[in-house]
Short mmCIF file of C-alpha atoms and ligand atoms in Angstrom, two decimals:
data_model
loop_
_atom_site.label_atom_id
_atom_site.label_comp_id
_atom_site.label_asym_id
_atom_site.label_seq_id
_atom_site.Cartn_x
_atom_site.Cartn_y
_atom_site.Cartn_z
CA UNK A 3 -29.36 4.88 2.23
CA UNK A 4 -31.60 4.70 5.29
CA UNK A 5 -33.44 8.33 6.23
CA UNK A 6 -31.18 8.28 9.19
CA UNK A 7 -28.18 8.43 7.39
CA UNK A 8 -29.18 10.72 4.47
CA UNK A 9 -30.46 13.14 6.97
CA UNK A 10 -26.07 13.14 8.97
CA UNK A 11 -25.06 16.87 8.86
CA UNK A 12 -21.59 15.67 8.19
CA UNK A 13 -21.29 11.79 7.24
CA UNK A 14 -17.54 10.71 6.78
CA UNK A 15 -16.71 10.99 2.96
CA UNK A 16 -15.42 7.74 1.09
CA UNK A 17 -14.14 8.34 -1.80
CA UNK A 18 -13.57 5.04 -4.29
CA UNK A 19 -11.50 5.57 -7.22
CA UNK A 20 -12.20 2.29 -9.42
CA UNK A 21 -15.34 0.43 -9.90
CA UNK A 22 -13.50 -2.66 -10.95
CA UNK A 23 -14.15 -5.87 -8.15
CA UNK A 24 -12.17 -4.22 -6.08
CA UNK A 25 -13.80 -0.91 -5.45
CA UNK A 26 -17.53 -2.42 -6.05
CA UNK A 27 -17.14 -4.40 -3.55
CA UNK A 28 -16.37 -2.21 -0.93
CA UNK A 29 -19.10 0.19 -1.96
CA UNK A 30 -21.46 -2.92 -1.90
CA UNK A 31 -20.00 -4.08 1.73
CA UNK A 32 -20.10 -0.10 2.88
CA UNK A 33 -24.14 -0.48 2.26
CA UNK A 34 -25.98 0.62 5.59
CA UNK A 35 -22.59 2.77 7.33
CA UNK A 36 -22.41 6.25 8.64
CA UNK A 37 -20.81 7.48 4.87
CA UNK A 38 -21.07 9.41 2.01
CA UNK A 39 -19.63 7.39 -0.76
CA UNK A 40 -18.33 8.75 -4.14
CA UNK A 41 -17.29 6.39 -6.32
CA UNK A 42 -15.02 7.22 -9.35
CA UNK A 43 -14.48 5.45 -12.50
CA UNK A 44 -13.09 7.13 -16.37
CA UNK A 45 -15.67 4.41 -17.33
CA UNK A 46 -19.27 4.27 -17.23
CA UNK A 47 -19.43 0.36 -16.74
CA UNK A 48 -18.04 -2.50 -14.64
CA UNK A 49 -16.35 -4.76 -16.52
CA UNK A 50 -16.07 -9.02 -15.83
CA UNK A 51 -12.59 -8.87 -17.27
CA UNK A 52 -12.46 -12.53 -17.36
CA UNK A 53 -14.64 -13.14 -19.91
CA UNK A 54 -13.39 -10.15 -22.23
CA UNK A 55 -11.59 -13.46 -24.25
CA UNK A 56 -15.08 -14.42 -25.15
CA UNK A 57 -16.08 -10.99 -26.51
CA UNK A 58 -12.84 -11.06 -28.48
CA UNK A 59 -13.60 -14.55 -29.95
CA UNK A 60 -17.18 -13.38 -30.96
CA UNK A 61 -18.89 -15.95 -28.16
CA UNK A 62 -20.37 -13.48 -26.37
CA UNK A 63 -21.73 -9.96 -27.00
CA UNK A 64 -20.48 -6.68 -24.85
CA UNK A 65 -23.80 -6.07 -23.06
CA UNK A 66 -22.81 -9.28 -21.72
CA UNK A 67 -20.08 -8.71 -19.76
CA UNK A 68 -20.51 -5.24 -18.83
CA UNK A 69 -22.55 -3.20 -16.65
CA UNK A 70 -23.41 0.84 -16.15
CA UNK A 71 -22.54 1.65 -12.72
CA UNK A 72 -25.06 3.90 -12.11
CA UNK A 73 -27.43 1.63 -12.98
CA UNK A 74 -25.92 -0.89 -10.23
CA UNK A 75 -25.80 1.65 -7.84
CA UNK A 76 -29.11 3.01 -8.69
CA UNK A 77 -30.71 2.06 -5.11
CA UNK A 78 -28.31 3.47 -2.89
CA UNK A 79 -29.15 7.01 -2.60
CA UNK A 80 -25.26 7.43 -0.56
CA UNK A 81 -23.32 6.39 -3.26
CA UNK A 82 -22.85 9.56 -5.86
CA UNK A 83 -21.24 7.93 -8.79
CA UNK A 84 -18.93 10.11 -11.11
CA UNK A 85 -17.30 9.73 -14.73
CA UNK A 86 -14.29 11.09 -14.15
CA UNK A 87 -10.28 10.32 -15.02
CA UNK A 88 -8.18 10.70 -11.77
CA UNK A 89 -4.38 11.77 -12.02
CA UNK A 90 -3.17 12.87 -8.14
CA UNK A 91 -4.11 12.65 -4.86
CA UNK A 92 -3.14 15.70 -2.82
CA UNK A 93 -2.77 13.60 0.38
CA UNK A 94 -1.43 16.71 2.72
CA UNK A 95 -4.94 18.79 2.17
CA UNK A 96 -6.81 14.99 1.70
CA UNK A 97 -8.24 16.28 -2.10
CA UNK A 98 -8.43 13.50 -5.33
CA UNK A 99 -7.17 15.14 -8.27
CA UNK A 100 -9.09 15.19 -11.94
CA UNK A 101 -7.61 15.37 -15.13
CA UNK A 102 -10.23 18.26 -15.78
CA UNK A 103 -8.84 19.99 -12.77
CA UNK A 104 -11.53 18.96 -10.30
CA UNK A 105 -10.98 18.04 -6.68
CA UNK A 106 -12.59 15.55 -4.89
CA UNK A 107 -12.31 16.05 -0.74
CA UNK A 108 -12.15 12.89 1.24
CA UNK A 109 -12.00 11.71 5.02
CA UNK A 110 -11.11 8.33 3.37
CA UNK A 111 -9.85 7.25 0.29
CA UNK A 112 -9.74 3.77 -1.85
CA UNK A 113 -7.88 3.40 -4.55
CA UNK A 114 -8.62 0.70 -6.28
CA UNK A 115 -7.39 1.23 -10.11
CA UNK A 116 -6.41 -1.90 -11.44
CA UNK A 117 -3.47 -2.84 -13.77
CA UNK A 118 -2.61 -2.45 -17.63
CA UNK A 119 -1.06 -4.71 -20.21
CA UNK A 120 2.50 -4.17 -20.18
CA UNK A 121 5.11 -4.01 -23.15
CA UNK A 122 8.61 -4.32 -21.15
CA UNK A 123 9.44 -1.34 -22.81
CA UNK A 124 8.33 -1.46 -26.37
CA UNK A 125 4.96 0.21 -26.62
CA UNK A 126 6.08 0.94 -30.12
CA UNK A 127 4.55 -3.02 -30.35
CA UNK A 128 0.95 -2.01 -28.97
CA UNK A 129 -0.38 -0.95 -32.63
CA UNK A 130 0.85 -4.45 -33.66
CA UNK A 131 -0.12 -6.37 -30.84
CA UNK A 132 -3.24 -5.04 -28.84
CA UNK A 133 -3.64 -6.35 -25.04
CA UNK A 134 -6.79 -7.35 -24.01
CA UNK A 135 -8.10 -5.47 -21.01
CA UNK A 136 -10.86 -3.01 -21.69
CA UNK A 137 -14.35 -3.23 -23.39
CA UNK A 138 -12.53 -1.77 -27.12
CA UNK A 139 -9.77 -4.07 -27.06
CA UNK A 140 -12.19 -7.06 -27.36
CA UNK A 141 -14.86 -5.79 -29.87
CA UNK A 142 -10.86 -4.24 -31.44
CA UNK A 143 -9.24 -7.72 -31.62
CA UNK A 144 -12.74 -9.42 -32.56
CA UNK A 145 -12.79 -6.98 -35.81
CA UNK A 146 -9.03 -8.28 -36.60
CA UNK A 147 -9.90 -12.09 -36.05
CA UNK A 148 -12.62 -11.68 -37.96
CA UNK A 149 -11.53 -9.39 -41.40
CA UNK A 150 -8.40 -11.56 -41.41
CA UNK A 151 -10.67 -14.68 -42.23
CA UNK A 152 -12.45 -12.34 -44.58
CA UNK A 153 -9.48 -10.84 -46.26
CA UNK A 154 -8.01 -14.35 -46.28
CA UNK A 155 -11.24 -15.63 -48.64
CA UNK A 156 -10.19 -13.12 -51.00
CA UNK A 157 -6.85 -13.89 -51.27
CA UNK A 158 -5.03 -15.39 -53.81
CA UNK A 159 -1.39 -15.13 -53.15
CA UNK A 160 -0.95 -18.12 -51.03
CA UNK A 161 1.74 -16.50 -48.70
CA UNK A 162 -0.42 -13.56 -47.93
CA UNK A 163 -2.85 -15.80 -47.43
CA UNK A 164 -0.93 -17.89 -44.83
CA UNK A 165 -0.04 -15.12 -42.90
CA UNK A 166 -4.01 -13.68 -42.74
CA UNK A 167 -4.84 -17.18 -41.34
CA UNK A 168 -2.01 -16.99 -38.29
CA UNK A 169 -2.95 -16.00 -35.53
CA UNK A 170 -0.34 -15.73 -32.72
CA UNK A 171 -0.63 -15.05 -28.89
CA UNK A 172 1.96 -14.05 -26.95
CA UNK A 173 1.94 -15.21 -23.52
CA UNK A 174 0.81 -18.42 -21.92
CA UNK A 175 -1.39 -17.11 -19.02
CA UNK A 176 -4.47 -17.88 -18.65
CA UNK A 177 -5.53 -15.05 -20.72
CA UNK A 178 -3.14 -16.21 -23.60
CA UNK A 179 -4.49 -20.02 -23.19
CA UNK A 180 -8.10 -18.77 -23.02
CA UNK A 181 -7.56 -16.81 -26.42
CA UNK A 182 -5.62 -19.35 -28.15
CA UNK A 183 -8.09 -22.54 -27.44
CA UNK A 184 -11.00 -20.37 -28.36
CA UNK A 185 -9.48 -18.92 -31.50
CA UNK A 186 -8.60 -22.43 -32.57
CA UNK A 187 -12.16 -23.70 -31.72
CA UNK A 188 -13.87 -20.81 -33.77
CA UNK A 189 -11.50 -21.99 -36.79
CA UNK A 190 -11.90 -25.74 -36.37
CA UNK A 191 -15.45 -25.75 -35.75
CA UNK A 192 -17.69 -22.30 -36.30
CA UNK A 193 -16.54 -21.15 -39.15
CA UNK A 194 -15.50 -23.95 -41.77
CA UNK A 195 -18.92 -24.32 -42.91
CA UNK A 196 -19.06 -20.24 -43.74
CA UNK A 197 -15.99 -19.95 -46.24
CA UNK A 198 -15.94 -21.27 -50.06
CA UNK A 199 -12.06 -20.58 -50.84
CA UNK A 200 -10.40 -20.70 -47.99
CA UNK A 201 -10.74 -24.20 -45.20
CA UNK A 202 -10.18 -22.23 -41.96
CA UNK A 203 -9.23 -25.65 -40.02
CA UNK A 204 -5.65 -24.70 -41.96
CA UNK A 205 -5.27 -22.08 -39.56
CA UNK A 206 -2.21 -21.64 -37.62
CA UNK A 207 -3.23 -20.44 -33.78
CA UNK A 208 0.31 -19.83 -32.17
CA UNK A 209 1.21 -19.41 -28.54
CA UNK A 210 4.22 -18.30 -27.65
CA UNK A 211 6.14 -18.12 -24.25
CA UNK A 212 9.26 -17.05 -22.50
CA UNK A 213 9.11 -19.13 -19.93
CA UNK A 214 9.14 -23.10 -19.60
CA UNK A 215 5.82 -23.93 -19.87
CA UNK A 216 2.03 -22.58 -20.05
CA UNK A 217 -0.20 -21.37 -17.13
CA UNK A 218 2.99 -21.01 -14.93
CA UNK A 219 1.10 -20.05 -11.90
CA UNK A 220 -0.66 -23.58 -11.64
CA UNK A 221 0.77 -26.94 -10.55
CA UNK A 222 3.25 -29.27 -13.26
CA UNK A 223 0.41 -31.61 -13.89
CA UNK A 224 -1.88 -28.88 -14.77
CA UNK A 225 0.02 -27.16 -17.11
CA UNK A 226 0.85 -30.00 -19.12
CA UNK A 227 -2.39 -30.73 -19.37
CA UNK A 228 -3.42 -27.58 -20.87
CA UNK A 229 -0.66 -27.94 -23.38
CA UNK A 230 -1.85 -31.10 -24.31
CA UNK A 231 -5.50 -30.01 -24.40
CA UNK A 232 -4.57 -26.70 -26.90
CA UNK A 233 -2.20 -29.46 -29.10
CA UNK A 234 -5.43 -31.47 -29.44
CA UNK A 235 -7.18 -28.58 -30.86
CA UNK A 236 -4.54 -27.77 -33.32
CA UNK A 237 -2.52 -24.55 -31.20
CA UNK A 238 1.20 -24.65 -31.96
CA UNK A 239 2.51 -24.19 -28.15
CA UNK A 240 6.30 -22.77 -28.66
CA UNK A 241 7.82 -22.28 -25.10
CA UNK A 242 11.14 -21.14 -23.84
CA UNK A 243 11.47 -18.23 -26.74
CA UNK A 244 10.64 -14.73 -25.86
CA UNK A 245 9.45 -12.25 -29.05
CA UNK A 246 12.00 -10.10 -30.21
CA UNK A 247 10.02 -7.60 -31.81
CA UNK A 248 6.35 -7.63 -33.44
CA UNK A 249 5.84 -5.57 -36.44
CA UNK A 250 2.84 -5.34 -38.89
CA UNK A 251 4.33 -8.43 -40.82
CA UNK A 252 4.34 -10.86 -37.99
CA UNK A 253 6.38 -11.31 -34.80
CA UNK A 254 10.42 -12.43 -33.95
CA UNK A 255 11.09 -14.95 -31.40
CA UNK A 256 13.97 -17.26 -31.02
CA UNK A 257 15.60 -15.56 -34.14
CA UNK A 258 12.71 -16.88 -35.97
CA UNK A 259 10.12 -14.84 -38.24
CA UNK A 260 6.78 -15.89 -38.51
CA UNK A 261 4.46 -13.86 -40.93
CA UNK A 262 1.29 -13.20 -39.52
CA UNK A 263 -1.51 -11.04 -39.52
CA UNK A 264 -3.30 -11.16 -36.07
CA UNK A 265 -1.02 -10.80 -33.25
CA UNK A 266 -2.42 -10.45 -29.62
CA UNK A 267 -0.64 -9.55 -26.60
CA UNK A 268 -1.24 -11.27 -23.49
CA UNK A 269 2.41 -11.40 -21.86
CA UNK A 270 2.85 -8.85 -18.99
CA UNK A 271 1.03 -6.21 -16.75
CA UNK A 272 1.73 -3.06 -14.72
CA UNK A 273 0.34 -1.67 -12.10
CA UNK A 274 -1.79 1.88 -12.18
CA UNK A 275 -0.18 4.13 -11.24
CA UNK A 276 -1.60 4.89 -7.83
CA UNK A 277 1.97 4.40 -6.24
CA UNK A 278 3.16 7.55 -8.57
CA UNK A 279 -0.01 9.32 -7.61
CA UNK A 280 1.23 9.14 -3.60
CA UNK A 281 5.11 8.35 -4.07
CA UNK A 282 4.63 4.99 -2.24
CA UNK A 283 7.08 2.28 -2.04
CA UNK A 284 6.41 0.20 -5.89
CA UNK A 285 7.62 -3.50 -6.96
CA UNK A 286 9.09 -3.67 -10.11
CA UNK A 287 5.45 -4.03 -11.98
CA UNK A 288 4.60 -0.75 -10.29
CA UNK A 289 2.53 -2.22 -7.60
CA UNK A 290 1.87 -0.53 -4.74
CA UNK A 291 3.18 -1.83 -1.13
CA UNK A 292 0.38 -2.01 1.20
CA UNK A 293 0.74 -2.19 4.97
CA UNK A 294 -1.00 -5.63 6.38
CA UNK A 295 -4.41 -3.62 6.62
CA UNK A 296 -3.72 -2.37 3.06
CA UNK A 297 -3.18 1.17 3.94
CA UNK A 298 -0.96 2.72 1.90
CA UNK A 299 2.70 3.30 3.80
CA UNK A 300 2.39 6.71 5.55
CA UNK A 301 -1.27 7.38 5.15
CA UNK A 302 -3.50 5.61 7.45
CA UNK A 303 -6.56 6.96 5.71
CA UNK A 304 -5.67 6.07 2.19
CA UNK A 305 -6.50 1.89 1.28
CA UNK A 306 -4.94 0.63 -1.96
CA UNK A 307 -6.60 -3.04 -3.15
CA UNK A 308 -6.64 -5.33 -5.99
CA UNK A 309 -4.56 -5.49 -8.71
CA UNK A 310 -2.40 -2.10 -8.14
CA UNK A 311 -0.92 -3.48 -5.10
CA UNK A 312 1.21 -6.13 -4.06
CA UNK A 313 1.00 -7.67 -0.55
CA UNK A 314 1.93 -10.53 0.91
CA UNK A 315 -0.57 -12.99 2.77
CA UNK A 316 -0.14 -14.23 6.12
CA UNK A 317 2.18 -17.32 4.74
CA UNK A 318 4.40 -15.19 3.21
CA UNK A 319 3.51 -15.69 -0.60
CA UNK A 320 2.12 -12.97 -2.98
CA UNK A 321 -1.75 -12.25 -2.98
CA UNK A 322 -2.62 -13.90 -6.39
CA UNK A 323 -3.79 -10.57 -9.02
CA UNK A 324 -7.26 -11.92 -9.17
CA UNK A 325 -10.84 -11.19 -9.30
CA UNK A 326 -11.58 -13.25 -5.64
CA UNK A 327 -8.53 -11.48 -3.69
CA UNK A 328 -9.76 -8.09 -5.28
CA UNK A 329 -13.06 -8.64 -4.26
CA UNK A 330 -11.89 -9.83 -0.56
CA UNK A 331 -9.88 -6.83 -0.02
CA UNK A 332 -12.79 -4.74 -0.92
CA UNK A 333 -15.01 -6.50 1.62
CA UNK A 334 -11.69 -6.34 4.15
CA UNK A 335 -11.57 -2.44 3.67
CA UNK A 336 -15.20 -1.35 3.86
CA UNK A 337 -15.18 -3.57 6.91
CA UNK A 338 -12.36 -1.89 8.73
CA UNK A 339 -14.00 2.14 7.36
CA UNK A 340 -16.77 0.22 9.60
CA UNK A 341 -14.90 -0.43 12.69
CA UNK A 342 -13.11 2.48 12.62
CA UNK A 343 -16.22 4.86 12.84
CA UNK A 344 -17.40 2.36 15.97
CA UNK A 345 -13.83 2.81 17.48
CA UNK A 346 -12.69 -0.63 16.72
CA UNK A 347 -9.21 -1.67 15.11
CA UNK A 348 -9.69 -5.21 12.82
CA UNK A 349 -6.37 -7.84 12.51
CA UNK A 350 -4.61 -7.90 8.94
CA UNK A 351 -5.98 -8.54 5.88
CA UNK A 352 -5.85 -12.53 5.43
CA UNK A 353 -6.27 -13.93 2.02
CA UNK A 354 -8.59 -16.73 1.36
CA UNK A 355 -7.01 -19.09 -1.31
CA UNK A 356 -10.43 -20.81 -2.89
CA UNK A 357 -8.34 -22.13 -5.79
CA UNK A 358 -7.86 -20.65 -9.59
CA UNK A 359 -9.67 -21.24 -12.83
CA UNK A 360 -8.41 -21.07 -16.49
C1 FAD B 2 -8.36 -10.66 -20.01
C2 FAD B 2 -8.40 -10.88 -18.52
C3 FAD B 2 -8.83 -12.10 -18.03
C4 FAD B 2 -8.87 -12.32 -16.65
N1 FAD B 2 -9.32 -13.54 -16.20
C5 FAD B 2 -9.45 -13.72 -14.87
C6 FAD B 2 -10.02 -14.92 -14.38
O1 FAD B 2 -10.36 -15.84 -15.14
N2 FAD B 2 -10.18 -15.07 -13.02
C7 FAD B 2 -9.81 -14.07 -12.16
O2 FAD B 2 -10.01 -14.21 -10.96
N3 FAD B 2 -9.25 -12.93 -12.59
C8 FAD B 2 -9.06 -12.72 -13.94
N4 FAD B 2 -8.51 -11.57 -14.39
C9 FAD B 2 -7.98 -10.59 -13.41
C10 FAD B 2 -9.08 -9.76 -12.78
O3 FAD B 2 -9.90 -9.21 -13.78
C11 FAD B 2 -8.42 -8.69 -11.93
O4 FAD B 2 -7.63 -9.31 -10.94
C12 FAD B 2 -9.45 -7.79 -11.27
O5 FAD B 2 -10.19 -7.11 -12.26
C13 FAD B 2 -8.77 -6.80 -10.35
O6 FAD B 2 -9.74 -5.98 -9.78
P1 FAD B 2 -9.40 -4.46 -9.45
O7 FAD B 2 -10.60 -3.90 -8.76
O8 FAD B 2 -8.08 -4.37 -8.78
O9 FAD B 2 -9.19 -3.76 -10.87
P2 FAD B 2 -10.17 -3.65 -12.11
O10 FAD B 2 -11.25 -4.66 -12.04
O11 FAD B 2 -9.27 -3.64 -13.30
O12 FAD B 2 -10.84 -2.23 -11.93
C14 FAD B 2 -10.11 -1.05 -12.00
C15 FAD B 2 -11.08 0.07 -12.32
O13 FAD B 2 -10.41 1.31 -12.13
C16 FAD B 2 -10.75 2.19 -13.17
N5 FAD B 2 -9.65 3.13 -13.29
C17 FAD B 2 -8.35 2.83 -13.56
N6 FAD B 2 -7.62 3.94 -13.56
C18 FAD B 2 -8.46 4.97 -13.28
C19 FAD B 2 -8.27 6.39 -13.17
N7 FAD B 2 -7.08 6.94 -13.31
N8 FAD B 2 -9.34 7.15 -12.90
C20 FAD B 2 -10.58 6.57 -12.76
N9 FAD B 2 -10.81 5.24 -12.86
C21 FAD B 2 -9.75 4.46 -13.13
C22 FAD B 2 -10.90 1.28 -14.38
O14 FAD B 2 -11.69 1.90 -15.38
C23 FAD B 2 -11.56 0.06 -13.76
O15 FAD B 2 -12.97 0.14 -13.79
C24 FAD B 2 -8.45 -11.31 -15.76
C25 FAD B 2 -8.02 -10.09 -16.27
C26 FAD B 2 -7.99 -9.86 -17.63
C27 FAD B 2 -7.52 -8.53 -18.17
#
């Protein structure tokens, strides 16, 4: 913050709920405006949610992938950062709501709260199969990998055993074929060396999914040849065949039970639930429907990015859920708080399509 700007009687008050790539990025792009930024998280880091498969597959350790936000924020004296779980906005009297009762006033407000794996209605399978979204879930799904090769050195009943050294993934995103290659690799080539009873190259990585075929967002070619690159590693791809149910014995799909021991969910996602919070129009994943400058319908001074909305670009298809578009709508936002304080109105958000990775 320049002296000018910390010395504003009244500076207009930005308030950021999420410090995910969304709502970083806006504070980052809101560096050097006429504000008072607080920025809102119900965790103390920022977290590079595409490597989380890495933590999970012991490649990488947490300190890795995540950051404090304070400390990010550390030089911008503007930017008050706060620990704290929001569950309302009070749009009429322009207040955030905190699960501890607090309010929050704003002039304007960014929502920018992400998405959660989804269960299509059985969360009675979470316990089963953990998602893989936060910090926990990795260093929680790393423990399971890793006691289940443990527990399967020590086994002698050679079903129990089998079902300790399966490992199944349900979902074929990128997420899913992340988890399964690596898990596979870890078993192929990291650990063999490690065990006396047990040769973990015998174990079964599964991937399972309900649709046709894997990575579904990316072209023919492409997926086949990432099913072709997880069959060379030894992954048993099974498409076509949603799961049925998941239990702490294994999983049901195509009327088929497999035993297993390490299940992982990595098959749907729902919006926050920033669209309940404001009783805005919702898709079916509970993602809010942003006007073309990603105002929320109804509120001109309430933005909504990343992955809790759903827009569509310029072209007419759906802004990908993804880090980059997240990012660029942060950038888009903080740009048009910007404008708006010179007097200036900016043209629709346009998505930049720079490709995806898996
Ligand atoms: C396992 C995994 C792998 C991925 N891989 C890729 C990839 O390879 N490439 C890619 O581009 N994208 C990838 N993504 C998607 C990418 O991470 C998201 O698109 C991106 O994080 C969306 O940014 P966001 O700001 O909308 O939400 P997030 O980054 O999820 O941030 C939301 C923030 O809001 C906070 N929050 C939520 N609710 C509240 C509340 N009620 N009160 C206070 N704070 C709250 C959360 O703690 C979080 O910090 C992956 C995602 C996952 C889960």
């Amino acid at each position: 913050m320049t002296t000018e700007q910390a010395q504003l009687p009244n500076p207009h008050r930005v308030v950021i709920v999420g410090a995910g790539f969304g709502g970083l990025e806006a504070t980052f792009r809101l560096a050097g405006a006429p504000v008072a930024i607080t920025l809102v998280d119900r965790r103390n880091h920022h977290l590079f949610q595409p490597l989380l498969y890495q933590v999970a597959t012991a490649s990488l350790a947490t300190s890795e992938i995540a950051w404090p936000i304070r400390y990010l924020l550390r030089d911008r004296a503007e930017v008050t950062t706060l620990f704290a779980t929001v569950n309302g906005v009070d749009a009429a009297n322009k207040r955030v709501l905190l699960d501890d009762g607090d309010t929050l006033p704003y002039d304007t407000l960014i929502l920018a709260t992400g998405a959660f794996h989804a269960y299509f209605g059985h969360d009675e399978w979470e316990p089963f199969a953990p998602g893989l979204k936060t910090l926990e879930d990795a260093t929680t799904l790393r423990r399971r990998i890793l006691v289940a090769f443990e527990r399967a050195e020590r086994e002698t009943d050679p079903a129990r055993r089998a079902a300790l050294l399966t490992f199944v993934i349900v979902g074929a995103g990128p997420t899913g074929v992340e988890l399964a290659g690596t898990i596979a690799e870890l078993a192929r080539d990291t650990l063999p060396p490690d065990f006396r009873n047990i040769d973990t190259q015998h174990a079964r990585v599964v991937l399972i999914e309900a649709g046709p075929r894997v990575l579904a967002g990316f072209a023919d070619d492409l997926s086949a040849y990432a099913q072709r690159s997880l069959e060379s590693l030894g992954v048993e791809v099974v498409l076509g065949k949603p799961v049925t149910e998941c239990s702490a014995d294994g999983v049901m799909y195509g009327g088929e039970q497999l035993a297993a021991k390490t299940l992982i969910w990595a098959a749907g996602v729902r919006a926050s639930p920033a669209a309940e919070w404001l009783n805005a129009p919702a898709d079916r994943a509970g993602r809010l429907q942003v006007n073309p400058d990603l105002t929320v319908p109804g509120h001109p001074d309430i933005f909504a990015i990343g992955d809790t909305v759903a827009i569509a670009d310029t072209d007419g298809k759906p802004v990908p859920g993804i880090a980059p578009a997240a990012k660029q709508q942060g950038r888009y936002v903080a740009d048009t708080i910007k404008a708006r304080l010179r007097g200036e109105t900016l043209p629709p958000f346009h998505y930049k399509n720079s490709g995806s990775l898996a």
